[in-house]
Amino acid sequence: MASDADRESIPEAKLPSEYDALVGVDSLVHGTHNPRRVTPSEELRESIAEVGMSKPLIVRPDGTEDVYHITDGWQRYQAATECGWEQLPVRIYKTALDALAATETASIVREWSTYEWAQYCQSVAAELEAASTQELAEMVADRTVKSPRTVRRYFDVLSLPEDIHPLLVDGPAGTSQQWTALKHHNSEVRRYDGLSWTVAGYLARRQASLSQDRVTGIAAMAVEFDHSDDAMEFVDRAVEAVETPLETVRKEILFGQQHPRYLEIPRVAVALDRDEKQAVMEYCYQHRRSLTDVVTETIRSLATDVSEES
């Protein structure tokens, strides 16, 4: 527990009922095993400013310096320091594994993203020794609420090039450099919902024979498929036919063997005033037609006209 001298710097009512010590903010750093890097909400800042902290940070000593790694409580750390706190209450665990186990227990009521769970499991794995990846997945599963199969998928997906990670459903936001690299392969990549973990895991297991650039390109185009089966078929063909341009493979999956006959219409936003937009929507409703059908018919009519003129 903290000493009476330490307690005097922060009102008792604003401290948790139990903690090991009060540690100066300069001695606390974001832990290398911490799965979360989320910035605090305004509500959390206001709560700490007015009420204080109900839970201590979970930390482990650096081992070589007078520094503690925060494995749980990074948002609280940020919010408290912004509120002017110079010391924070902590629970100290001697090893990374102990700190990680306490982190999961303390955070189990909070919804982690799939990517955060994957990072957490990978951090646990980094502290363990196993003869094989499967054995390692089983050991991590024993220490978490996840199954060995899920943990193994996490390992597979995180083995993909980091530039791909922002594409993942619930993945990281991504840097401007990462999105620039992805757009090099698919200029429309940010328009899609994301790469499912099932498809990403499937690609990861097939990546050994490919260049990193090919793997990144496959992922950037796989997001265009609405169904996982189609996306995995795309992955299969892209892996097997490494000399075939990915755009050709994509069209083969989307349109079948007749893909040379199809003209793809680019996604564009057309500027219309309110009345014009409303008129188009009413036309589609009254004629029970989708906007896609109307555009398709218009393009076919244009193709007929220009063909007759030539």
Coordinates of C-alpha atoms in Angstrom, one line a residue:
M1 CA 0.0 0.0 0.0
A2 CA 1.0 3.6 -0.4
S3 CA 2.6 5.5 2.5
D4 CA 0.7 8.3 4.3
A5 CA 3.1 10.8 2.7
D6 CA 2.1 9.6 -0.7
R7 CA -1.6 9.7 0.1
E8 CA -1.4 13.4 1.1
S9 CA -0.8 14.5 -2.6
I10 CA -4.2 13.2 -3.7
P11 CA -7.5 13.4 -1.8
E12 CA -8.3 10.0 -0.2
A13 CA -11.8 10.0 -1.6
K14 CA -10.4 10.1 -5.2
L15 CA -8.3 7.0 -4.7
P16 CA -9.3 3.3 -5.2
S17 CA -10.0 1.4 -2.0
E18 CA -7.0 -0.9 -2.7
Y19 CA -3.8 -0.4 -4.5
D20 CA -0.1 -1.2 -4.0
A21 CA 1.5 2.2 -4.5
L22 CA 1.3 5.7 -5.8
V23 CA 3.8 6.1 -8.7
G24 CA 4.9 9.3 -10.4
V25 CA 3.5 9.8 -13.9
D26 CA 7.0 10.1 -15.3
S27 CA 7.8 6.6 -14.2
L28 CA 4.8 5.1 -16.0
V29 CA 4.8 4.2 -19.7
H30 CA 2.5 2.5 -22.2
G31 CA 3.3 -1.2 -21.8
T32 CA 4.7 -3.2 -24.7
H33 CA 2.1 -5.8 -24.0
N34 CA -0.9 -3.4 -23.6
P35 CA -3.5 -4.3 -26.3
R36 CA -5.2 -0.9 -26.2
R37 CA -4.0 2.5 -27.4
V38 CA -7.4 4.3 -27.3
T39 CA -7.6 7.9 -26.3
P40 CA -9.8 8.7 -23.3
S41 CA -13.3 10.0 -23.7
E42 CA -14.4 13.4 -22.3
E43 CA -16.7 11.5 -19.9
L44 CA -13.7 9.7 -18.4
R45 CA -11.8 12.9 -18.0
E46 CA -14.7 14.5 -16.3
S47 CA -15.2 11.5 -14.1
I48 CA -11.6 11.4 -12.9
A49 CA -11.5 15.2 -12.4
E50 CA -14.7 15.1 -10.2
V51 CA -14.8 11.6 -8.7
G52 CA -11.3 10.2 -9.1
M53 CA -10.2 6.6 -9.9
S54 CA -12.2 3.6 -8.8
K55 CA -9.5 1.1 -10.1
P56 CA -5.7 1.2 -10.0
L57 CA -3.6 0.8 -13.1
I58 CA -2.1 -2.6 -13.7
V59 CA 1.6 -2.4 -14.1
R60 CA 4.8 -4.4 -14.1
P61 CA 8.3 -3.2 -13.4
D62 CA 10.6 -2.6 -16.3
G63 CA 13.3 -4.7 -14.8
T64 CA 16.3 -2.5 -15.6
E65 CA 15.0 1.0 -14.8
D66 CA 12.7 2.7 -12.3
V67 CA 9.9 2.5 -14.8
Y68 CA 6.6 0.6 -14.8
H69 CA 4.8 -0.6 -17.9
I70 CA 1.0 -0.1 -17.9
T71 CA -0.7 -3.2 -19.2
D72 CA -4.2 -2.0 -18.2
G73 CA -5.4 1.6 -17.6
W74 CA -3.8 3.6 -20.4
Q75 CA -6.9 5.6 -20.9
R76 CA -7.1 6.4 -17.2
Y77 CA -3.4 7.4 -17.2
Q78 CA -4.0 9.8 -20.1
A79 CA -7.1 11.3 -18.6
A80 CA -5.6 11.7 -15.1
T81 CA -2.4 13.3 -16.4
E82 CA -4.6 15.7 -18.4
C83 CA -6.4 16.5 -15.2
G84 CA -3.1 17.4 -13.5
W85 CA -2.4 14.3 -11.5
E86 CA 1.3 13.8 -10.7
Q87 CA 1.0 10.4 -9.1
L88 CA -1.3 7.5 -10.0
P89 CA -2.5 4.4 -7.9
V90 CA -1.1 1.1 -9.3
R91 CA -1.3 -2.6 -8.7
I92 CA 2.2 -4.0 -9.3
Y93 CA 2.7 -7.5 -10.8
K94 CA 6.2 -9.0 -11.0
T95 CA 6.0 -10.6 -14.5
A96 CA 4.3 -9.8 -17.8
L97 CA 2.2 -12.9 -17.7
D98 CA 0.9 -12.0 -14.2
A99 CA 0.1 -8.5 -15.4
L100 CA -1.6 -9.8 -18.6
A101 CA -3.7 -12.2 -16.6
A102 CA -4.8 -9.4 -14.3
T103 CA -5.5 -7.2 -17.3
E104 CA -7.9 -9.7 -18.9
T105 CA -9.7 -10.2 -15.5
A106 CA -9.9 -6.4 -14.9
S107 CA -11.1 -5.7 -18.5
I108 CA -13.4 -8.6 -19.1
V109 CA -16.5 -6.4 -18.7
R110 CA -15.2 -4.2 -21.4
E111 CA -15.7 -5.0 -25.1
W112 CA -12.3 -5.4 -26.7
S113 CA -12.1 -5.4 -30.5
T114 CA -11.0 -8.5 -32.3
Y115 CA -7.7 -6.8 -33.1
E116 CA -7.1 -6.0 -29.4
W117 CA -7.8 -9.6 -28.5
A118 CA -5.4 -10.8 -31.1
Q119 CA -2.7 -8.5 -29.8
Y120 CA -3.4 -9.6 -26.2
C121 CA -3.0 -13.3 -27.2
Q122 CA 0.1 -12.6 -29.1
S123 CA 1.6 -10.8 -26.0
V124 CA 0.8 -13.8 -23.8
A125 CA 2.4 -16.1 -26.4
A126 CA 5.6 -13.9 -26.4
E127 CA 6.1 -14.9 -22.7
L128 CA 5.6 -18.6 -23.3
E129 CA 7.7 -21.4 -24.8
A130 CA 6.3 -24.1 -27.0
A131 CA 7.4 -26.7 -29.5
S132 CA 4.9 -25.7 -32.2
T133 CA 2.5 -22.9 -33.1
Q134 CA -0.4 -25.1 -32.3
E135 CA 0.9 -26.0 -28.9
L136 CA 1.5 -22.3 -28.3
A137 CA -2.1 -21.6 -29.3
E138 CA -3.4 -24.2 -26.9
M139 CA -1.2 -22.8 -24.0
V140 CA -2.6 -19.2 -24.7
A141 CA -6.1 -20.6 -24.9
D142 CA -5.7 -22.1 -21.4
R143 CA -4.9 -18.7 -20.1
T144 CA -7.7 -16.8 -21.8
V145 CA -11.4 -17.2 -22.7
K146 CA -10.6 -17.9 -26.3
S147 CA -10.4 -21.3 -28.0
P148 CA -7.2 -22.7 -29.5
R149 CA -8.7 -22.4 -33.0
T150 CA -9.4 -18.7 -32.4
V151 CA -6.0 -18.0 -31.0
R152 CA -4.3 -19.8 -33.9
R153 CA -6.3 -17.6 -36.3
Y154 CA -5.1 -14.5 -34.4
F155 CA -1.5 -15.7 -34.8
D156 CA -2.0 -16.3 -38.5
V157 CA -3.6 -12.9 -39.2
L158 CA -1.1 -10.9 -37.3
S159 CA 1.7 -12.6 -39.4
L160 CA 0.4 -10.7 -42.4
P161 CA 2.3 -7.5 -43.4
E162 CA 1.4 -4.6 -41.1
D163 CA 0.2 -2.5 -44.0
I164 CA -2.7 -5.0 -44.3
H165 CA -3.9 -4.7 -40.7
P166 CA -5.9 -1.5 -41.2
L167 CA -8.1 -3.4 -43.6
L168 CA -9.3 -5.9 -40.9
V169 CA -12.7 -5.6 -39.5
D170 CA -12.1 -4.0 -36.1
G171 CA -8.5 -3.4 -37.2
P172 CA -6.4 -0.4 -36.3
A173 CA -7.1 3.0 -37.9
G174 CA -4.0 2.8 -40.0
T175 CA -1.4 5.5 -40.9
S176 CA -1.6 7.7 -44.0
Q177 CA 1.5 5.8 -45.3
Q178 CA -0.3 2.4 -44.8
W179 CA -3.4 3.6 -46.7
T180 CA -1.3 5.1 -49.4
A181 CA 0.3 1.7 -49.9
L182 CA -3.0 0.0 -50.0
K183 CA -4.5 2.5 -52.5
H184 CA -1.6 1.7 -54.7
H185 CA -3.2 -1.7 -55.2
N186 CA -6.9 -0.6 -55.0
S187 CA -7.7 3.1 -55.2
E188 CA -11.2 2.4 -53.9
V189 CA -10.0 0.3 -50.9
R190 CA -11.5 2.6 -48.2
R191 CA -15.0 2.3 -49.6
Y192 CA -15.5 -1.2 -48.4
D193 CA -16.5 -2.6 -45.0
G194 CA -13.2 -4.4 -44.3
L195 CA -11.4 -7.7 -44.6
S196 CA -13.0 -10.5 -42.5
W197 CA -10.8 -12.4 -40.1
T198 CA -11.7 -15.6 -41.8
V199 CA -10.5 -14.4 -45.2
A200 CA -7.4 -12.8 -43.6
G201 CA -6.5 -16.0 -41.9
Y202 CA -6.9 -17.9 -45.1
L203 CA -4.6 -15.5 -46.9
A204 CA -2.1 -15.7 -44.1
R205 CA -1.8 -19.5 -44.4
R206 CA -1.2 -19.2 -48.2
Q207 CA 1.3 -16.3 -48.1
A208 CA 4.6 -18.3 -47.7
S209 CA 5.2 -18.6 -51.5
L210 CA 4.3 -14.9 -52.2
S211 CA 6.1 -11.6 -52.2
Q212 CA 4.9 -9.1 -49.6
D213 CA 3.7 -6.8 -52.4
R214 CA 1.5 -9.6 -53.8
V215 CA 0.0 -10.4 -50.4
T216 CA -0.8 -6.8 -49.8
G217 CA -2.4 -6.5 -53.2
I218 CA -4.5 -9.6 -52.7
A219 CA -5.8 -8.2 -49.4
A220 CA -6.5 -4.8 -50.9
M221 CA -8.8 -6.4 -53.5
A222 CA -10.3 -9.1 -51.4
V223 CA -12.3 -6.5 -49.5
E224 CA -14.5 -6.0 -52.6
F225 CA -16.2 -9.4 -52.2
D226 CA -19.4 -9.5 -50.2
H227 CA -19.1 -13.2 -49.4
S228 CA -16.2 -15.0 -47.8
D229 CA -16.4 -17.9 -50.2
D230 CA -15.9 -15.6 -53.1
A231 CA -13.0 -13.8 -51.4
M232 CA -11.3 -17.1 -50.5
E233 CA -11.7 -18.3 -54.1
F234 CA -10.1 -15.0 -55.2
V235 CA -7.2 -15.7 -52.8
D236 CA -6.8 -19.2 -54.2
R237 CA -6.6 -18.1 -57.8
A238 CA -4.3 -15.1 -56.9
V239 CA -1.9 -17.4 -55.1
E240 CA -1.9 -20.1 -57.8
A241 CA -1.6 -17.7 -60.7
V242 CA 1.1 -15.4 -59.5
E243 CA 1.8 -14.0 -63.0
T244 CA -1.8 -13.1 -63.6
P245 CA -2.7 -9.5 -62.7
L246 CA -4.9 -9.3 -59.7
E247 CA -7.4 -7.1 -61.6
T248 CA -7.9 -10.0 -64.1
V249 CA -8.3 -12.5 -61.3
R250 CA -10.9 -10.2 -59.6
K251 CA -12.9 -9.9 -62.7
E252 CA -12.9 -13.7 -63.3
I253 CA -14.4 -14.2 -59.8
L254 CA -16.9 -11.4 -60.1
F255 CA -18.1 -12.1 -63.7
G256 CA -16.9 -15.6 -64.5
Q257 CA -15.5 -16.6 -67.8
Q258 CA -17.6 -13.9 -69.6
H259 CA -15.7 -11.1 -67.8
P260 CA -14.2 -9.6 -71.0
R261 CA -17.8 -8.8 -72.0
Y262 CA -18.4 -6.7 -68.9
L263 CA -17.8 -2.9 -68.6
E264 CA -17.3 -1.9 -65.0
I265 CA -18.9 1.4 -64.1
P266 CA -16.7 3.4 -61.7
R267 CA -18.3 4.5 -58.4
V268 CA -18.9 8.2 -58.7
A269 CA -20.8 10.8 -56.7
V270 CA -23.0 12.9 -58.9
A271 CA -23.8 16.4 -57.8
L272 CA -27.6 17.0 -58.0
D273 CA -29.8 19.6 -56.3
R274 CA -32.4 18.4 -53.9
D275 CA -35.3 18.4 -56.4
E276 CA -33.3 16.5 -59.0
K277 CA -32.2 13.9 -56.5
Q278 CA -35.7 13.5 -55.2
A279 CA -37.0 13.1 -58.7
V280 CA -34.6 10.2 -59.5
M281 CA -35.5 8.4 -56.3
E282 CA -39.2 8.8 -57.0
Y283 CA -38.7 7.4 -60.5
C284 CA -37.0 4.3 -59.2
Y285 CA -39.7 3.8 -56.6
Q286 CA -42.6 4.3 -59.0
H287 CA -41.1 2.0 -61.6
R288 CA -39.9 -0.6 -59.0
R289 CA -36.4 -0.4 -60.3
S290 CA -33.1 0.0 -58.6
L291 CA -30.7 2.8 -59.4
T292 CA -28.2 0.1 -60.6
D293 CA -30.8 -1.1 -63.2
V294 CA -31.4 2.4 -64.4
V295 CA -27.6 3.0 -64.8
T296 CA -27.1 -0.4 -66.6
E297 CA -29.9 0.4 -69.1
T298 CA -28.5 3.9 -69.7
I299 CA -25.0 2.5 -70.4
R300 CA -26.4 -0.2 -72.8
S301 CA -28.4 2.5 -74.6
L302 CA -25.3 4.6 -74.9
A303 CA -23.3 1.6 -76.2
T304 CA -25.9 0.9 -78.9
D305 CA -25.9 4.5 -80.0
V306 CA -22.2 4.9 -80.3
S307 CA -21.8 1.6 -82.0
E308 CA -24.3 2.6 -84.7
E309 CA -22.5 5.9 -85.2
S310 CA -19.1 4.3 -85.7

